[in-house]
Tab-separated table of N, CA and C and ligand atoms in Angstrom:
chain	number	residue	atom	x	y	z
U	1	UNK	N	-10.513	151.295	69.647
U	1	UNK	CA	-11.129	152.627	69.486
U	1	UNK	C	-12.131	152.868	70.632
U	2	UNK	N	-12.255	154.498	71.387
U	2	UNK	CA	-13.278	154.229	71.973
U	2	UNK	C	-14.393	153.979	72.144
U	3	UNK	N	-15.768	154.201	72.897
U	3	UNK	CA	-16.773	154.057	72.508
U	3	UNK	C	-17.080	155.691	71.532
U	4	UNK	N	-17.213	156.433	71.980
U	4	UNK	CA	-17.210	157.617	71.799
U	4	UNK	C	-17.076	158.023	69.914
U	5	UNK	N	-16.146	157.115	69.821
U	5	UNK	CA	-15.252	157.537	68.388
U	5	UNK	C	-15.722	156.058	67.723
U	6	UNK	N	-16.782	155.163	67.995
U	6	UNK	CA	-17.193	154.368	67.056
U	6	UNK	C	-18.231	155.281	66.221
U	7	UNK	N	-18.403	154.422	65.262
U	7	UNK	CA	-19.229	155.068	64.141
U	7	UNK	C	-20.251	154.524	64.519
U	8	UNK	N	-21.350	155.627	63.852
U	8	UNK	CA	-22.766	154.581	64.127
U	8	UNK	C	-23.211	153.919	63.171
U	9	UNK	N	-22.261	153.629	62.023
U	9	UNK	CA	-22.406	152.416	61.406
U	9	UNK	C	-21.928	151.197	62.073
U	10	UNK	N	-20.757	151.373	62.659
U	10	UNK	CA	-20.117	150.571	63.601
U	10	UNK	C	-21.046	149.971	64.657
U	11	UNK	N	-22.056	150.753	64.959
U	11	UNK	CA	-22.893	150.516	66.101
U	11	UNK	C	-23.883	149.552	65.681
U	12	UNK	N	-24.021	150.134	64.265
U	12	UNK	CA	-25.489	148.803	63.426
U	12	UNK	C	-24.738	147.759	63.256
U	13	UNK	N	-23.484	147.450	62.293
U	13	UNK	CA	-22.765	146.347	62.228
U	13	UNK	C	-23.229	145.669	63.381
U	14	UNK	N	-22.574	146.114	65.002
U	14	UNK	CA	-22.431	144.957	65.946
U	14	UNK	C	-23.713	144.993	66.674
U	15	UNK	N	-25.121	145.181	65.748
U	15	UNK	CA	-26.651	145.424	66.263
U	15	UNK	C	-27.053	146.013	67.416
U	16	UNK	N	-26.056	147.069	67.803
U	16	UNK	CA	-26.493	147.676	69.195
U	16	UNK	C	-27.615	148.980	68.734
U	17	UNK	N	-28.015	149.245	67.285
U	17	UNK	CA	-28.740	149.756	66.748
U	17	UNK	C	-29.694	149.504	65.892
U	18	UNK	N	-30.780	149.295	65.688
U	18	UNK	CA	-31.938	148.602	64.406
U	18	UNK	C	-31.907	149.644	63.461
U	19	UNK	N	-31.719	148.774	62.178
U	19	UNK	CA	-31.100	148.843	60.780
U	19	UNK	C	-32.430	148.174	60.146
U	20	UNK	N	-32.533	148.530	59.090
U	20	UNK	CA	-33.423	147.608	58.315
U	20	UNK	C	-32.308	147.119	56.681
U	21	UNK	N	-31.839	146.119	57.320
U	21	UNK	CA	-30.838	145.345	56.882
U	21	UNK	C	-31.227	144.635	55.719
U	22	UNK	N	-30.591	144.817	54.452
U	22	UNK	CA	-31.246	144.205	53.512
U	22	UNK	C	-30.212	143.203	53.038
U	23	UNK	N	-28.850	143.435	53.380
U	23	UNK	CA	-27.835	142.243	52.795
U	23	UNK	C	-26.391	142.385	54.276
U	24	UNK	N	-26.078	141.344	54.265
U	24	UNK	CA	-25.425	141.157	55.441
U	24	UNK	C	-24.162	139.814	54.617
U	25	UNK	N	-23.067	140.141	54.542
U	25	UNK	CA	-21.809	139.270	54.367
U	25	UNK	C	-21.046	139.389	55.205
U	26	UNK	N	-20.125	138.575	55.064
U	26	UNK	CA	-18.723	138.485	55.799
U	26	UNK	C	-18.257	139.988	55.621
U	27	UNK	N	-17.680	140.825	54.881
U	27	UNK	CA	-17.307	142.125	54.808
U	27	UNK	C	-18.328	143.538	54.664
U	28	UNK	N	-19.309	143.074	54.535
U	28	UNK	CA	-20.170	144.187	53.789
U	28	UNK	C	-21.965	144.240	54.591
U	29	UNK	N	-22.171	145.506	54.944
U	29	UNK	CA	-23.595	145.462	54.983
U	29	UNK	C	-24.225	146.083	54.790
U	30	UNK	N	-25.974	145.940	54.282
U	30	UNK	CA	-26.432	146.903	53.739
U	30	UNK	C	-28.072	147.599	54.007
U	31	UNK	N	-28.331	148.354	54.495
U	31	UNK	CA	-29.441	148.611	55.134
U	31	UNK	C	-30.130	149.968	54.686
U	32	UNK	N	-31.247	150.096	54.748
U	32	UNK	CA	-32.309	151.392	54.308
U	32	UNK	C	-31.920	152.520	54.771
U	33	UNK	N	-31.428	153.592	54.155
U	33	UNK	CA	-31.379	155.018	54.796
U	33	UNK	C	-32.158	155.208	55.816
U	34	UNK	N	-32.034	155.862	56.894
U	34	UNK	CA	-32.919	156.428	57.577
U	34	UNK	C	-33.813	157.419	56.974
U	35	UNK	N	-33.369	158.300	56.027
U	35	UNK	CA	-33.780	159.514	55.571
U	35	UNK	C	-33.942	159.090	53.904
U	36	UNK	N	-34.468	158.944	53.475
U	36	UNK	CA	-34.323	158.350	51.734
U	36	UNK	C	-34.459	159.805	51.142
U	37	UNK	N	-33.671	159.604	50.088
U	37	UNK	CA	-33.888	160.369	49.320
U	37	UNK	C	-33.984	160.177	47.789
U	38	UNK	N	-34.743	158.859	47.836
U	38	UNK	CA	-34.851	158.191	46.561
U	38	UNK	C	-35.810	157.071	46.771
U	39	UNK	N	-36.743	156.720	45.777
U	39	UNK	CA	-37.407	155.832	45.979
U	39	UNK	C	-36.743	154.389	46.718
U	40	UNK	N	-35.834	153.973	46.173
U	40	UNK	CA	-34.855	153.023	46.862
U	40	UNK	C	-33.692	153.769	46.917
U	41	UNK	N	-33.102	153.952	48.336
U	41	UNK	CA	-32.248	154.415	48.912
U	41	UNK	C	-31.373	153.663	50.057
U	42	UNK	N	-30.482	152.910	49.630
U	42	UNK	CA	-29.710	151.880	50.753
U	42	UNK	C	-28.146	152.614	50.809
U	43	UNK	N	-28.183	152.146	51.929
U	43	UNK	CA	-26.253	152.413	52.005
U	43	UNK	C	-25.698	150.748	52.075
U	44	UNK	N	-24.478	151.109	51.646
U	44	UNK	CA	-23.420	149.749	51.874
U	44	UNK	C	-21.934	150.074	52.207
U	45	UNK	N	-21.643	149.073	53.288
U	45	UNK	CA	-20.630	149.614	54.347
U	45	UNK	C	-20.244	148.675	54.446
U	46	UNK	N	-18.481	148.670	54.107
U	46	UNK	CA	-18.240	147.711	54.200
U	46	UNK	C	-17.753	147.596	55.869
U	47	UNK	N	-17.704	146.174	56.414
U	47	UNK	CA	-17.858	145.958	58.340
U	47	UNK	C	-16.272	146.888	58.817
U	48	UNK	N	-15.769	146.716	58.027
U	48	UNK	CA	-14.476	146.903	58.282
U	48	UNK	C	-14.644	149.139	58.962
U	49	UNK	N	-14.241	149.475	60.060
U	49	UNK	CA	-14.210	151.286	60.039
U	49	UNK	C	-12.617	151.695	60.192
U	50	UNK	N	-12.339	150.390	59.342
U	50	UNK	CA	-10.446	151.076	58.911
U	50	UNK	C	-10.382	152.420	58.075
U	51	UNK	N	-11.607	152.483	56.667
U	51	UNK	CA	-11.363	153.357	55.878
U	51	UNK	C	-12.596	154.529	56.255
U	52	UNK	N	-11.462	155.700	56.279
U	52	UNK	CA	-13.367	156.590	56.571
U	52	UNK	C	-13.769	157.534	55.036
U	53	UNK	N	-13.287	157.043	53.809
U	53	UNK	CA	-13.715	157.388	52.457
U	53	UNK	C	-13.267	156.155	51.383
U	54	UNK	N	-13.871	156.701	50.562
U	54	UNK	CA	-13.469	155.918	49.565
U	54	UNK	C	-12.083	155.685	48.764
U	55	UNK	N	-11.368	157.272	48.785
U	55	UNK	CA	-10.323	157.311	48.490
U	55	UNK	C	-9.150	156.401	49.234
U	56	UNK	N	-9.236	156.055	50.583
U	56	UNK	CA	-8.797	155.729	51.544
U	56	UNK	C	-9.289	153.860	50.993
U	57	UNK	N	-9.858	153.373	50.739
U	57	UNK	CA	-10.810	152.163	50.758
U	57	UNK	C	-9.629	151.752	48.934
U	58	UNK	N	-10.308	152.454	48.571
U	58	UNK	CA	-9.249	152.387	47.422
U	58	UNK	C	-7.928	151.845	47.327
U	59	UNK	N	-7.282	153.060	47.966
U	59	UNK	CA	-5.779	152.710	48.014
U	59	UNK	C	-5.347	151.294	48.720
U	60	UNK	N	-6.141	151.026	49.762
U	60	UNK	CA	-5.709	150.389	50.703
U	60	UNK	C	-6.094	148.631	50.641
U	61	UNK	N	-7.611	148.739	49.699
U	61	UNK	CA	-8.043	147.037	49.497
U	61	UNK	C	-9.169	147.660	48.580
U	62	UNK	N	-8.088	147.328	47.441
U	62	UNK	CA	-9.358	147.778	46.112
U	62	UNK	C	-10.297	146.509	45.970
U	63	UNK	N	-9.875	145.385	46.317
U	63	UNK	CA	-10.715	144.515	46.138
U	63	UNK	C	-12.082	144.620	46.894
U	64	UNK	N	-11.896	144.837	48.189
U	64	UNK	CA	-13.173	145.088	48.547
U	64	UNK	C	-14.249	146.025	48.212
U	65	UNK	N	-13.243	147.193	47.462
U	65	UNK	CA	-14.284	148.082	46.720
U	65	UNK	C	-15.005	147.647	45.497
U	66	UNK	N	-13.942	147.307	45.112
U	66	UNK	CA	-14.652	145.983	43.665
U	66	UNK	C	-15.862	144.897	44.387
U	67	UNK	N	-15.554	144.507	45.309
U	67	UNK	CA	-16.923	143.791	45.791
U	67	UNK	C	-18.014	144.587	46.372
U	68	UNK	N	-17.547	145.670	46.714
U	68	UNK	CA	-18.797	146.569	47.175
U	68	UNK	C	-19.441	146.930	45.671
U	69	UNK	N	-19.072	147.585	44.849
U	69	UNK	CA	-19.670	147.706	43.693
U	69	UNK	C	-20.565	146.880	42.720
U	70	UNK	N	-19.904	145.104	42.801
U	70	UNK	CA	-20.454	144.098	42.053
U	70	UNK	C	-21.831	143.829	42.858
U	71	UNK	N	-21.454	144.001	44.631
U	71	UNK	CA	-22.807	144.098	45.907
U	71	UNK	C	-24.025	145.081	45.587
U	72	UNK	N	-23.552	146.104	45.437
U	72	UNK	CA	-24.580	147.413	44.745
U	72	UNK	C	-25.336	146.880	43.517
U	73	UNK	N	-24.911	146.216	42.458
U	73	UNK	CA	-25.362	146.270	41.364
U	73	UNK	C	-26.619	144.510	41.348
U	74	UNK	N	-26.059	144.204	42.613
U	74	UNK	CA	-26.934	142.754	42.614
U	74	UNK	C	-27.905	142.944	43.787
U	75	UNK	N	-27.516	144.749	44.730
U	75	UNK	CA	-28.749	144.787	45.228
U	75	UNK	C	-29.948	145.927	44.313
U	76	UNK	N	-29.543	146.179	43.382
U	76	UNK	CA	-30.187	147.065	42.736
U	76	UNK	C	-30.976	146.300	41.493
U	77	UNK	N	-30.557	145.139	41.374
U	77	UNK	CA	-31.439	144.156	40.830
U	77	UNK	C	-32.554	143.551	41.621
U	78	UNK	N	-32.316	143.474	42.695
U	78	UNK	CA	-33.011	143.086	43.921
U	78	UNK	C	-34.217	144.144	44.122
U	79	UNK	N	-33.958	145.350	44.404
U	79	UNK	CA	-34.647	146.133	44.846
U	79	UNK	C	-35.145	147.102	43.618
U	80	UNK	N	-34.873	146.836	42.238
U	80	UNK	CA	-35.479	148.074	41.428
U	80	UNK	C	-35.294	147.162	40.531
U	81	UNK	N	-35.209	148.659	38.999
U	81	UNK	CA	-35.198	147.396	37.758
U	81	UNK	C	-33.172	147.751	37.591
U	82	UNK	N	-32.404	147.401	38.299
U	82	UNK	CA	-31.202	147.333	38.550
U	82	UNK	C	-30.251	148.616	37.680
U	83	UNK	N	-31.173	149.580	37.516
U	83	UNK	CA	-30.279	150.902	37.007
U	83	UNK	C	-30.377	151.209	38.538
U	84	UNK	N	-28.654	152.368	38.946
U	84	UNK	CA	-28.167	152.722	39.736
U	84	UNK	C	-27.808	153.722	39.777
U	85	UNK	N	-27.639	154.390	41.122
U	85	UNK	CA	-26.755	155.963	41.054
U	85	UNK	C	-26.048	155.526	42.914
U	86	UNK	N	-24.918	155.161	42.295
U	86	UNK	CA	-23.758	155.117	43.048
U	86	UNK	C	-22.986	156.182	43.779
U	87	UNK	N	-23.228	156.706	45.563
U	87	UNK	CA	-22.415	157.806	45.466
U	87	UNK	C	-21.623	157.654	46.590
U	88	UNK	N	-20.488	158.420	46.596
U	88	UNK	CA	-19.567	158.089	48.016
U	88	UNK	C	-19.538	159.507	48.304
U	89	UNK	N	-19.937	160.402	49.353
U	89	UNK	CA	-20.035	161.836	49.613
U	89	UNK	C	-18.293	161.702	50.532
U	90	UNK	N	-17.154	162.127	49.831
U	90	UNK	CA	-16.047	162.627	49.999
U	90	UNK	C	-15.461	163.530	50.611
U	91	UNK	N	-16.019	164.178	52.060
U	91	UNK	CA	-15.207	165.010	52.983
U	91	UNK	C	-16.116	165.993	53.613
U	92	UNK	N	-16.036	166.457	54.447
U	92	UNK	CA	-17.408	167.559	54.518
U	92	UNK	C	-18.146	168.230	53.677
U	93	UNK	N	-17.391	169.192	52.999
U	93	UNK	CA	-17.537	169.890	52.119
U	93	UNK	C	-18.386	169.174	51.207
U	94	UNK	N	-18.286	167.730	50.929
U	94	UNK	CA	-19.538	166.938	49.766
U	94	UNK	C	-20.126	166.630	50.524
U	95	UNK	N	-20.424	166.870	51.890
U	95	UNK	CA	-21.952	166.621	52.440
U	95	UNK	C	-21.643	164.995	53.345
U	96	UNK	N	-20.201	164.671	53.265
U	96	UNK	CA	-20.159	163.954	54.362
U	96	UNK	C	-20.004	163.654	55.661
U	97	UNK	N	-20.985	162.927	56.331
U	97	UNK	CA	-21.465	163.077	57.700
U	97	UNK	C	-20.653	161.797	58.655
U	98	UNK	N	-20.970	160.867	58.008
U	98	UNK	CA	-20.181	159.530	58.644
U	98	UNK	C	-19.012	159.410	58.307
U	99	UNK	N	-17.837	159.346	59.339
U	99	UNK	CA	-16.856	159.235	58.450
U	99	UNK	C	-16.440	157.643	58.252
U	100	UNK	N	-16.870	157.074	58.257
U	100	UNK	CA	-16.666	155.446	57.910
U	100	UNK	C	-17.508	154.607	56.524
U	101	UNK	N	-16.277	154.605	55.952
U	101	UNK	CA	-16.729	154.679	53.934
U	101	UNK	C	-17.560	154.127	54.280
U	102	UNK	N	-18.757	154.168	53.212
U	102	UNK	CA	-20.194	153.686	52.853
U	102	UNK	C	-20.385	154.544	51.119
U	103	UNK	N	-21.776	153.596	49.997
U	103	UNK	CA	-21.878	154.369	49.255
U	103	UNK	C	-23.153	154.504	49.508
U	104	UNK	N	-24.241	155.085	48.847
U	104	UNK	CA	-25.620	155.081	48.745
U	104	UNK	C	-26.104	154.610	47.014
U	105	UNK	N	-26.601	153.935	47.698
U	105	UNK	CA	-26.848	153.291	46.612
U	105	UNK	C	-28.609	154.036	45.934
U	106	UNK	N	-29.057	154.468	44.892
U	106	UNK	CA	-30.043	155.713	44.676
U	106	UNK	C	-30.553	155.244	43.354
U	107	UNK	N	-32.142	154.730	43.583
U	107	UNK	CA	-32.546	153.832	42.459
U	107	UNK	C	-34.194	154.774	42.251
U	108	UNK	N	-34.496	154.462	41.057
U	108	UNK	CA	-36.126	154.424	40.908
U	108	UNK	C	-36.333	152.670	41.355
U	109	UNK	N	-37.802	152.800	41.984
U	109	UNK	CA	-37.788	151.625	41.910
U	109	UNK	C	-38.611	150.314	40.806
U	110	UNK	N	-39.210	151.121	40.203
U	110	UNK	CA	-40.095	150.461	39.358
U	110	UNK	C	-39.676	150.245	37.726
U	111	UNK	N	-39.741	149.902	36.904
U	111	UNK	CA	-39.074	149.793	35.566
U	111	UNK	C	-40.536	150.728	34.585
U	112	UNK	N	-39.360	151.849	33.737
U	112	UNK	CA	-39.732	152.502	33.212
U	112	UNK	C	-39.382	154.010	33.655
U	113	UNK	N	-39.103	154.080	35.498
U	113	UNK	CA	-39.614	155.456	35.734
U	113	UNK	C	-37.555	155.859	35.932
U	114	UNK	N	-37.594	157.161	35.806
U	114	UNK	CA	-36.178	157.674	35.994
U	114	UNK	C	-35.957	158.344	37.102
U	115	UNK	N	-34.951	158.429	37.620
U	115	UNK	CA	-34.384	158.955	39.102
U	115	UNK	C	-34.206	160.371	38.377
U	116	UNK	N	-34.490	161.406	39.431
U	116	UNK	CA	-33.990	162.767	38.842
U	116	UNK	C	-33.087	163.380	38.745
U	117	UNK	N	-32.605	163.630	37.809
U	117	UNK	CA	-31.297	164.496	37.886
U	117	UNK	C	-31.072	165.333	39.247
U	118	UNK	N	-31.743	166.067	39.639
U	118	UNK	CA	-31.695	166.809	40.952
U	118	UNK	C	-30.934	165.766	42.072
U	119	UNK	N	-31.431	164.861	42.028
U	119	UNK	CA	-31.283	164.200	43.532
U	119	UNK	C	-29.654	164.028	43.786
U	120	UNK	N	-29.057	164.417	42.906
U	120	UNK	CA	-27.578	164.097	42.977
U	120	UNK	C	-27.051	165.486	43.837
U	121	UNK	N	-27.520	166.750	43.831
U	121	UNK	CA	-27.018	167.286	44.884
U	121	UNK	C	-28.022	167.767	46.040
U	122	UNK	N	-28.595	166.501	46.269
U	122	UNK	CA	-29.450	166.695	47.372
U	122	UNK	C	-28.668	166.342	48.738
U	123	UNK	N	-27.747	164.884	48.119
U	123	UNK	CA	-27.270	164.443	48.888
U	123	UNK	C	-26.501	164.815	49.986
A	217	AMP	P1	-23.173	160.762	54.322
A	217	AMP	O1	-23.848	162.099	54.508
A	217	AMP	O2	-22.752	160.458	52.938
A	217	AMP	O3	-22.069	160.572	55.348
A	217	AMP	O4	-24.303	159.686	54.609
A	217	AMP	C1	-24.730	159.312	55.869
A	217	AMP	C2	-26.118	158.763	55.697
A	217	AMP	O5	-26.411	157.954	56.823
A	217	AMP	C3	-27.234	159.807	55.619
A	217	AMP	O6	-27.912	159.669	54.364
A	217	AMP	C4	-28.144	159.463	56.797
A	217	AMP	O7	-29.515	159.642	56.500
A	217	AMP	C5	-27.783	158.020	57.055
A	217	AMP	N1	-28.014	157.556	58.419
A	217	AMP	C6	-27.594	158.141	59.569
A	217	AMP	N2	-27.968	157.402	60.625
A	217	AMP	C7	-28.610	156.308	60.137
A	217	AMP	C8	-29.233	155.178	60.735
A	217	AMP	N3	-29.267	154.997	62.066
A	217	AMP	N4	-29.802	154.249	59.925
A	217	AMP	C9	-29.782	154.414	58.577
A	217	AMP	N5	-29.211	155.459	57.963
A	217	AMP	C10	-28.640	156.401	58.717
Protein backbone atom coordinates (compact mmCIF):
# COMPACT_ATOMS: atom_id res chain seq x y z
CA UNK A 1 0.00 0.00 0.00
CA UNK A 2 1.23 3.41 -0.45
CA UNK A 3 2.44 5.79 1.87
CA UNK A 4 -0.29 8.11 1.14
CA UNK A 5 -3.15 5.46 1.63
CA UNK A 6 -1.69 4.15 5.06
CA UNK A 7 -3.89 4.80 7.87
CA UNK A 8 -2.87 6.79 10.66
CA UNK A 9 -3.55 4.09 12.77
CA UNK A 10 -1.21 2.25 10.63
CA UNK A 11 1.23 5.01 11.30
CA UNK A 12 0.89 4.55 15.36
CA UNK A 13 1.04 0.71 15.03
CA UNK A 14 4.61 1.04 13.30
CA UNK A 15 5.39 4.22 16.01
CA UNK A 16 6.07 6.72 13.37
CA UNK A 17 3.37 8.59 15.52
CA UNK A 18 3.03 9.02 19.61
CA UNK A 19 0.04 7.22 20.90
CA UNK A 20 -0.52 6.98 24.46
CA UNK A 21 -0.64 3.26 24.27
CA UNK A 22 -2.31 1.48 26.89
CA UNK A 23 -2.26 -2.31 25.59
CA UNK A 24 -0.09 -3.56 22.81
CA UNK A 25 -0.39 -7.56 21.53
CA UNK A 26 0.55 -9.53 18.81
CA UNK A 27 -2.81 -8.48 16.85
CA UNK A 28 -4.32 -5.67 18.67
CA UNK A 29 -3.57 -2.14 19.99
CA UNK A 30 -4.85 0.17 22.17
CA UNK A 31 -4.31 3.79 22.90
CA UNK A 32 -6.14 7.15 24.33
CA UNK A 33 -8.30 9.08 21.91
CA UNK A 34 -6.85 12.08 20.93
CA UNK A 35 -10.15 13.87 21.42
CA UNK A 36 -12.12 11.98 24.40
CA UNK A 37 -15.29 12.06 24.60
CA UNK A 38 -15.72 10.21 27.71
CA UNK A 39 -14.12 10.12 30.85
CA UNK A 40 -12.17 6.97 29.63
CA UNK A 41 -12.08 6.97 26.04
CA UNK A 42 -9.60 4.38 24.20
CA UNK A 43 -9.71 2.95 20.77
CA UNK A 44 -8.66 -0.68 19.85
CA UNK A 45 -7.31 -1.63 16.50
CA UNK A 46 -6.67 -4.49 15.61
CA UNK A 47 -2.57 -4.26 13.76
CA UNK A 48 -3.90 -5.88 10.94
CA UNK A 49 -5.48 -2.53 8.00
CA UNK A 50 -6.94 -5.57 5.97
CA UNK A 51 -10.46 -4.66 7.39
CA UNK A 52 -11.63 -0.99 7.16
CA UNK A 53 -15.11 -1.84 9.36
CA UNK A 54 -16.34 -4.08 11.37
CA UNK A 55 -18.67 -5.65 9.11
CA UNK A 56 -15.70 -6.49 6.95
CA UNK A 57 -13.58 -7.79 10.29
CA UNK A 58 -16.50 -9.97 10.91
CA UNK A 59 -16.97 -11.79 7.92
CA UNK A 60 -13.50 -12.30 7.32
CA UNK A 61 -11.76 -13.42 11.04
CA UNK A 62 -14.47 -13.39 13.57
CA UNK A 63 -12.07 -14.61 15.87
CA UNK A 64 -10.17 -11.70 16.10
CA UNK A 65 -13.23 -9.74 16.71
CA UNK A 66 -14.05 -12.05 19.51
CA UNK A 67 -10.61 -11.16 20.88
CA UNK A 68 -11.01 -7.59 20.36
CA UNK A 69 -14.13 -7.64 22.46
CA UNK A 70 -12.86 -10.11 25.39
CA UNK A 71 -9.54 -7.07 24.98
CA UNK A 72 -12.18 -4.21 25.58
CA UNK A 73 -13.78 -5.75 28.48
CA UNK A 74 -10.27 -6.52 30.35
CA UNK A 75 -9.29 -3.00 29.41
CA UNK A 76 -12.31 -1.55 30.92
CA UNK A 77 -11.59 -3.36 34.06
CA UNK A 78 -8.30 -1.82 33.93
CA UNK A 79 -9.25 1.58 33.38
CA UNK A 80 -12.86 2.06 35.09
CA UNK A 81 -15.19 0.01 37.18
CA UNK A 82 -15.37 -2.34 33.86
CA UNK A 83 -18.99 -1.23 32.59
CA UNK A 84 -18.58 -0.37 28.81
CA UNK A 85 -19.98 1.33 25.75
CA UNK A 86 -18.56 -0.41 22.80
CA UNK A 87 -18.78 1.40 19.40
CA UNK A 88 -17.66 0.71 15.80
CA UNK A 89 -18.80 4.07 13.75
CA UNK A 90 -19.83 2.13 10.30
CA UNK A 91 -19.33 4.29 7.08
CA UNK A 92 -19.40 7.98 6.81
CA UNK A 93 -22.65 8.64 7.29
CA UNK A 94 -22.08 7.12 11.24
CA UNK A 95 -19.42 9.53 11.65
CA UNK A 96 -16.64 7.37 10.36
CA UNK A 97 -13.35 8.96 9.82
CA UNK A 98 -10.62 6.18 9.80
CA UNK A 99 -11.25 3.74 7.60
CA UNK A 100 -9.24 0.95 9.29
CA UNK A 101 -11.67 -1.05 11.84
CA UNK A 102 -11.13 0.15 15.37
CA UNK A 103 -13.88 0.29 18.31
CA UNK A 104 -13.96 3.00 21.03
CA UNK A 105 -14.14 1.81 23.82
CA UNK A 106 -16.48 4.72 26.24
CA UNK A 107 -16.40 4.28 30.05
CA UNK A 108 -17.21 6.40 33.28
CA UNK A 109 -14.33 6.06 35.07
CA UNK A 110 -15.00 5.82 38.63
CA UNK A 111 -17.57 3.24 40.25
CA UNK A 112 -20.92 4.52 40.94
CA UNK A 113 -20.99 7.34 38.27
CA UNK A 114 -22.92 6.63 34.72
CA UNK A 115 -21.81 7.50 31.18
CA UNK A 116 -24.54 9.61 29.49
CA UNK A 117 -26.90 8.60 27.36
CA UNK A 118 -26.05 11.56 25.02
CA UNK A 119 -22.55 10.60 24.35
CA UNK A 120 -23.64 7.89 22.00
CA UNK A 121 -24.40 10.34 19.25
CA UNK A 122 -21.69 12.51 19.89
CA UNK A 123 -19.56 10.21 18.37
P1 LIG B 1 -14.01 7.26 13.87
O1 LIG B 1 -14.59 8.64 13.72
O2 LIG B 1 -14.91 6.25 14.45
O3 LIG B 1 -13.35 6.81 12.57
O4 LIG B 1 -12.87 7.41 14.97
C1 LIG B 1 -11.62 7.94 14.74
C2 LIG B 1 -11.11 8.42 16.06
O5 LIG B 1 -9.70 8.53 15.98
C3 LIG B 1 -11.62 9.80 16.50
O6 LIG B 1 -12.32 9.66 17.74
C4 LIG B 1 -10.34 10.63 16.65
O7 LIG B 1 -10.40 11.53 17.74
C5 LIG B 1 -9.29 9.56 16.83
N1 LIG B 1 -7.94 9.94 16.43
C6 LIG B 1 -7.56 10.49 15.25
N2 LIG B 1 -6.23 10.66 15.24
C7 LIG B 1 -5.75 10.18 16.42
C8 LIG B 1 -4.46 10.09 17.00
N3 LIG B 1 -3.35 10.51 16.37
N4 LIG B 1 -4.34 9.55 18.24
C9 LIG B 1 -5.45 9.12 18.90
N5 LIG B 1 -6.69 9.18 18.40
C10 LIG B 1 -6.85 9.71 17.19
Amino acid sequence: MAETERSIFSRIIAGEIPADVVYDSERLIAFRDIAPQAPVHLLIVPKTEQYRDVVELAAGDPGLLAELVATAKKLADEHSDGDFRLIFNTGEGAGQTVFHVHAHILSANDRGSTLEEGRLAQL
